[in-house]
PDB file of C-alpha atoms in Angstrom:
ATOM      1  CA  MET A1178     157.868 152.793 166.645  1.00  0.00           C
ATOM      2  CA  HIS A1179     159.166 153.086 163.150  1.00  0.00           C
ATOM      3  CA  ILE A1180     158.306 151.834 159.722  1.00  0.00           C
ATOM      4  CA  ALA A1181     160.631 150.490 157.091  1.00  0.00           C
ATOM      5  CA  ARG A1182     161.199 152.555 153.981  1.00  0.00           C
ATOM      6  CA  THR A1183     159.605 149.904 151.756  1.00  0.00           C
ATOM      7  CA  ALA A1184     156.437 149.856 153.842  1.00  0.00           C
ATOM      8  CA  ARG A1185     156.241 153.654 153.729  1.00  0.00           C
ATOM      9  CA  LYS A1186     156.565 153.630 149.934  1.00  0.00           C
ATOM     10  CA  ALA A1187     153.910 150.922 149.672  1.00  0.00           C
ATOM     11  CA  ALA A1188     151.526 152.858 151.915  1.00  0.00           C
ATOM     12  CA  THR A1189     152.010 156.024 149.888  1.00  0.00           C
ATOM     13  CA  ALA A1190     151.434 154.224 146.596  1.00  0.00           C
ATOM     14  CA  LEU A1191     148.342 152.456 147.911  1.00  0.00           C
ATOM     15  CA  ALA A1192     146.846 155.645 149.284  1.00  0.00           C
ATOM     16  CA  ALA A1193     147.537 157.513 146.041  1.00  0.00           C
ATOM     17  CA  ALA A1194     145.806 154.758 144.091  1.00  0.00           C
ATOM     18  CA  GLY A1195     142.785 154.826 146.421  1.00  0.00           C
ATOM     19  CA  VAL A1196     142.900 151.043 146.759  1.00  0.00           C
ATOM     20  CA  ILE A1197     140.959 149.417 149.602  1.00  0.00           C
ATOM     21  CA  ALA A1198     142.607 145.985 149.455  1.00  0.00           C
ATOM     22  CA  VAL A1199     145.485 144.860 147.295  1.00  0.00           C
ATOM     23  CA  VAL A1200     148.020 142.113 146.862  1.00  0.00           C
ATOM     24  CA  ALA A1201     151.355 143.586 145.855  1.00  0.00           C
ATOM     25  CA  THR A1202     154.080 141.395 144.410  1.00  0.00           C
ATOM     26  CA  SER A1203     157.683 142.407 144.819  1.00  0.00           C
ATOM     27  CA  PRO A1204     160.208 140.766 142.462  1.00  0.00           C
ATOM     28  CA  ALA A1205     162.920 141.291 145.083  1.00  0.00           C
ATOM     29  CA  GLY A1206     160.859 139.296 147.571  1.00  0.00           C
ATOM     30  CA  ALA A1207     160.060 136.387 145.292  1.00  0.00           C
ATOM     31  CA  ALA A1208     161.608 133.191 146.574  1.00  0.00           C
ATOM     32  CA  ALA A1209     162.801 130.260 144.499  1.00  0.00           C
ATOM     33  CA  ASP A1210     159.669 128.325 145.442  1.00  0.00           C
ATOM     34  CA  GLY A1211     157.443 131.067 144.010  1.00  0.00           C
ATOM     35  CA  ALA A1212     156.546 132.728 147.335  1.00  0.00           C
ATOM     36  CA  GLN A1213     155.877 136.460 147.072  1.00  0.00           C
ATOM     37  CA  ASP A1214     155.547 139.499 149.312  1.00  0.00           C
ATOM     38  CA  GLU A1215     151.961 140.452 150.073  1.00  0.00           C
ATOM     39  CA  THR A1216     150.462 143.725 151.213  1.00  0.00           C
ATOM     40  CA  ARG A1217     146.841 143.971 152.362  1.00  0.00           C
ATOM     41  CA  CYS A1218     145.105 147.240 153.239  1.00  0.00           C
ATOM     42  CA  ALA A1219     141.637 148.296 154.342  1.00  0.00           C
ATOM     43  CA  THR A1220     139.966 151.659 154.836  1.00  0.00           C
ATOM     44  CA  ILE A1221     138.699 152.254 158.385  1.00  0.00           C
ATOM     45  CA  ALA A1222     135.431 153.775 157.182  1.00  0.00           C
ATOM     46  CA  GLN A1223     133.778 153.369 160.604  1.00  0.00           C
ATOM     47  CA  VAL A1224     136.106 156.082 161.923  1.00  0.00           C
ATOM     48  CA  ASP A1225     137.224 158.095 158.882  1.00  0.00           C
ATOM     49  CA  ARG A1226     137.457 157.213 155.176  1.00  0.00           C
ATOM     50  CA  ASN A1227     140.908 158.830 155.166  1.00  0.00           C
ATOM     51  CA  LEU A1228     142.367 156.193 157.530  1.00  0.00           C
ATOM     52  CA  ARG A1229     143.863 152.946 156.235  1.00  0.00           C
ATOM     53  CA  ILE A1230     145.357 149.944 158.046  1.00  0.00           C
ATOM     54  CA  CYS A1231     147.895 147.785 156.191  1.00  0.00           C
ATOM     55  CA  VAL A1232     149.931 144.630 156.758  1.00  0.00           C
ATOM     56  CA  LYS A1233     152.851 143.328 154.675  1.00  0.00           C
ATOM     57  CA  THR A1234     154.770 140.086 154.912  1.00  0.00           C
ATOM     58  CA  GLY A1235     156.861 137.921 152.644  1.00  0.00           C
ATOM     59  CA  PRO A1236     159.701 135.429 152.565  1.00  0.00           C
ATOM     60  CA  GLY A1237     162.772 136.688 154.376  1.00  0.00           C
ATOM     61  CA  ILE A1238     161.306 140.070 155.384  1.00  0.00           C
ATOM     62  CA  PRO A1239     159.857 141.291 158.679  1.00  0.00           C
ATOM     63  CA  THR A1240     156.085 141.599 158.978  1.00  0.00           C
ATOM     64  CA  HIS A1241     155.042 145.268 158.918  1.00  0.00           C
ATOM     65  CA  VAL A1242     151.794 146.795 160.164  1.00  0.00           C
ATOM     66  CA  TRP A1243     151.028 150.464 159.626  1.00  0.00           C
ATOM     67  CA  VAL A1244     148.194 152.964 159.640  1.00  0.00           C
ATOM     68  CA  ASP A1245     148.082 155.733 157.046  1.00  0.00           C
ATOM     69  CA  ASN A1246     146.305 158.841 158.351  1.00  0.00           C
ATOM     70  CA  LYS A1247     145.350 161.115 155.453  1.00  0.00           C
ATOM     71  CA  SER A1248     142.814 162.939 157.630  1.00  0.00           C
ATOM     72  CA  GLY A1249     143.277 166.262 159.392  1.00  0.00           C
ATOM     73  CA  VAL A1250     142.744 164.603 162.786  1.00  0.00           C
ATOM     74  CA  THR A1251     145.458 163.641 165.291  1.00  0.00           C
ATOM     75  CA  TYR A1252     144.733 160.430 167.238  1.00  0.00           C
ATOM     76  CA  PHE A1253     146.172 159.759 170.701  1.00  0.00           C
ATOM     77  CA  GLY A1254     146.685 156.331 172.277  1.00  0.00           C
ATOM     78  CA  VAL A1255     146.944 154.529 168.931  1.00  0.00           C
ATOM     79  CA  GLN A1256     148.118 150.911 169.110  1.00  0.00           C
ATOM     80  CA  LEU A1257     148.915 148.408 166.389  1.00  0.00           C
ATOM     81  CA  ARG A1258     148.976 144.642 166.615  1.00  0.00           C
ATOM     82  CA  VAL A1259     149.808 141.608 164.510  1.00  0.00           C
ATOM     83  CA  VAL A1260     147.358 138.706 164.680  1.00  0.00           C
ATOM     84  CA  GLN A1261     148.039 135.285 163.200  1.00  0.00           C
ATOM     85  CA  HIS A1262     145.270 133.968 160.922  1.00  0.00           C
ATOM     86  CA  ASN A1263     143.273 131.418 162.952  1.00  0.00           C
ATOM     87  CA  GLY A1264     145.733 131.946 165.760  1.00  0.00           C
ATOM     88  CA  PRO A1265     146.807 134.193 168.607  1.00  0.00           C
ATOM     89  CA  ILE A1266     147.757 137.834 168.827  1.00  0.00           C
ATOM     90  CA  VAL A1267     151.454 137.841 167.964  1.00  0.00           C
ATOM     91  CA  ARG A1268     152.412 141.317 169.155  1.00  0.00           C
ATOM     92  CA  VAL A1269     150.785 144.489 170.469  1.00  0.00           C
ATOM     93  CA  GLY A1270     152.790 147.668 169.968  1.00  0.00           C
ATOM     94  CA  SER A1271     153.202 150.509 172.435  1.00  0.00           C
ATOM     95  CA  PRO A1272     150.673 153.364 172.317  1.00  0.00           C
ATOM     96  CA  PHE A1273     151.684 156.335 170.190  1.00  0.00           C
ATOM     97  CA  THR A1274     150.276 159.565 168.776  1.00  0.00           C
ATOM     98  CA  LEU A1275     149.283 159.409 165.116  1.00  0.00           C
ATOM     99  CA  HIS A1276     149.470 162.942 163.785  1.00  0.00           C
ATOM    100  CA  ALA A1277     147.287 164.285 160.994  1.00  0.00           C
ATOM    101  CA  HIS A1278     148.607 163.453 157.516  1.00  0.00           C
ATOM    102  CA  SER A1279     151.184 160.926 158.760  1.00  0.00           C
ATOM    103  CA  ILE A1280     151.986 157.216 158.799  1.00  0.00           C
ATOM    104  CA  GLY A1281     152.747 155.218 161.947  1.00  0.00           C
ATOM    105  CA  GLY A1282     153.788 151.596 162.035  1.00  0.00           C
ATOM    106  CA  MET A1283     155.785 148.749 163.489  1.00  0.00           C
ATOM    107  CA  GLU A1284     157.665 145.706 162.291  1.00  0.00           C
ATOM    108  CA  GLN A1285     157.878 142.245 163.793  1.00  0.00           C
ATOM    109  CA  LEU A1286     160.971 140.141 163.152  1.00  0.00           C
ATOM    110  CA  GLY A1287     161.235 136.381 163.216  1.00  0.00           C
ATOM    111  CA  LEU A1288     157.656 135.327 162.520  1.00  0.00           C
ATOM    112  CA  PRO A1289     157.231 131.872 161.020  1.00  0.00           C
ATOM    113  CA  ASN A1290     155.677 131.511 157.579  1.00  0.00           C
ATOM    114  CA  GLY A1291     151.940 131.959 157.789  1.00  0.00           C
ATOM    115  CA  CYS A1292     149.172 134.505 157.382  1.00  0.00           C
ATOM    116  CA  TYR A1293     148.908 137.673 159.457  1.00  0.00           C
ATOM    117  CA  PHE A1294     146.328 140.424 159.942  1.00  0.00           C
ATOM    118  CA  GLY A1295     147.202 143.987 160.878  1.00  0.00           C
ATOM    119  CA  GLN A1296     144.931 145.673 163.418  1.00  0.00           C
ATOM    120  CA  VAL A1297     144.697 149.142 164.987  1.00  0.00           C
ATOM    121  CA  THR A1298     142.829 150.785 167.842  1.00  0.00           C
ATOM    122  CA  LEU A1299     142.564 154.562 167.844  1.00  0.00           C
ATOM    123  CA  GLY A1300     142.575 155.710 171.457  1.00  0.00           C
ATOM    124  CA  GLY A1301     140.073 153.254 172.891  1.00  0.00           C
ATOM    125  CA  THR A1302     138.043 152.455 169.777  1.00  0.00           C
ATOM    126  CA  PRO A1303     137.447 148.802 168.892  1.00  0.00           C
ATOM    127  CA  TRP A1304     140.217 147.018 166.987  1.00  0.00           C
ATOM    128  CA  TYR A1305     139.932 147.580 163.222  1.00  0.00           C
ATOM    129  CA  GLY A1306     141.858 145.371 160.846  1.00  0.00           C
ATOM    130  CA  THR A1307     142.609 144.263 157.358  1.00  0.00           C
ATOM    131  CA  ALA A1308     139.814 142.164 155.867  1.00  0.00           C
ATOM    132  CA  GLU A1309     142.313 139.717 154.388  1.00  0.00           C
ATOM    133  CA  PRO A1310     145.604 138.535 155.862  1.00  0.00           C
ATOM    134  CA  ALA A1311     148.983 138.891 154.176  1.00  0.00           C
ATOM    135  CA  CYS A1312     150.565 135.459 153.770  1.00  0.00           C
ATOM    136  CA  VAL A1313     153.969 133.915 153.193  1.00  0.00           C
TER     137      VAL A1313
END
């Protein structure tokens, strides 16, 4: 699994700002019809306040889901998934190890315009997700 450079920068900026949920607008992603890139994040306080799950989508870009682990804990068997708002699970990623103080993510190409949640399970925990979807 990998994460695009733009998603990594967004995750770092969001974590540095201490923001729980945000809508980020990217001028490069703005379409002629006014559509914008959106990033939504949520702290996974049930597990650790230093864990955040994020989803980003926008016109003409892949949908990215990532988890930002600012804690000193390494999690094994971590999986990410993309879920369509009021719809099905779009994709479940392969399990991976999320090391302490790292970011792990995935991207999904070719999704139709719509709204998507990012969700994560940390080695058998319930699925935790963004409270709001990112939409395009």
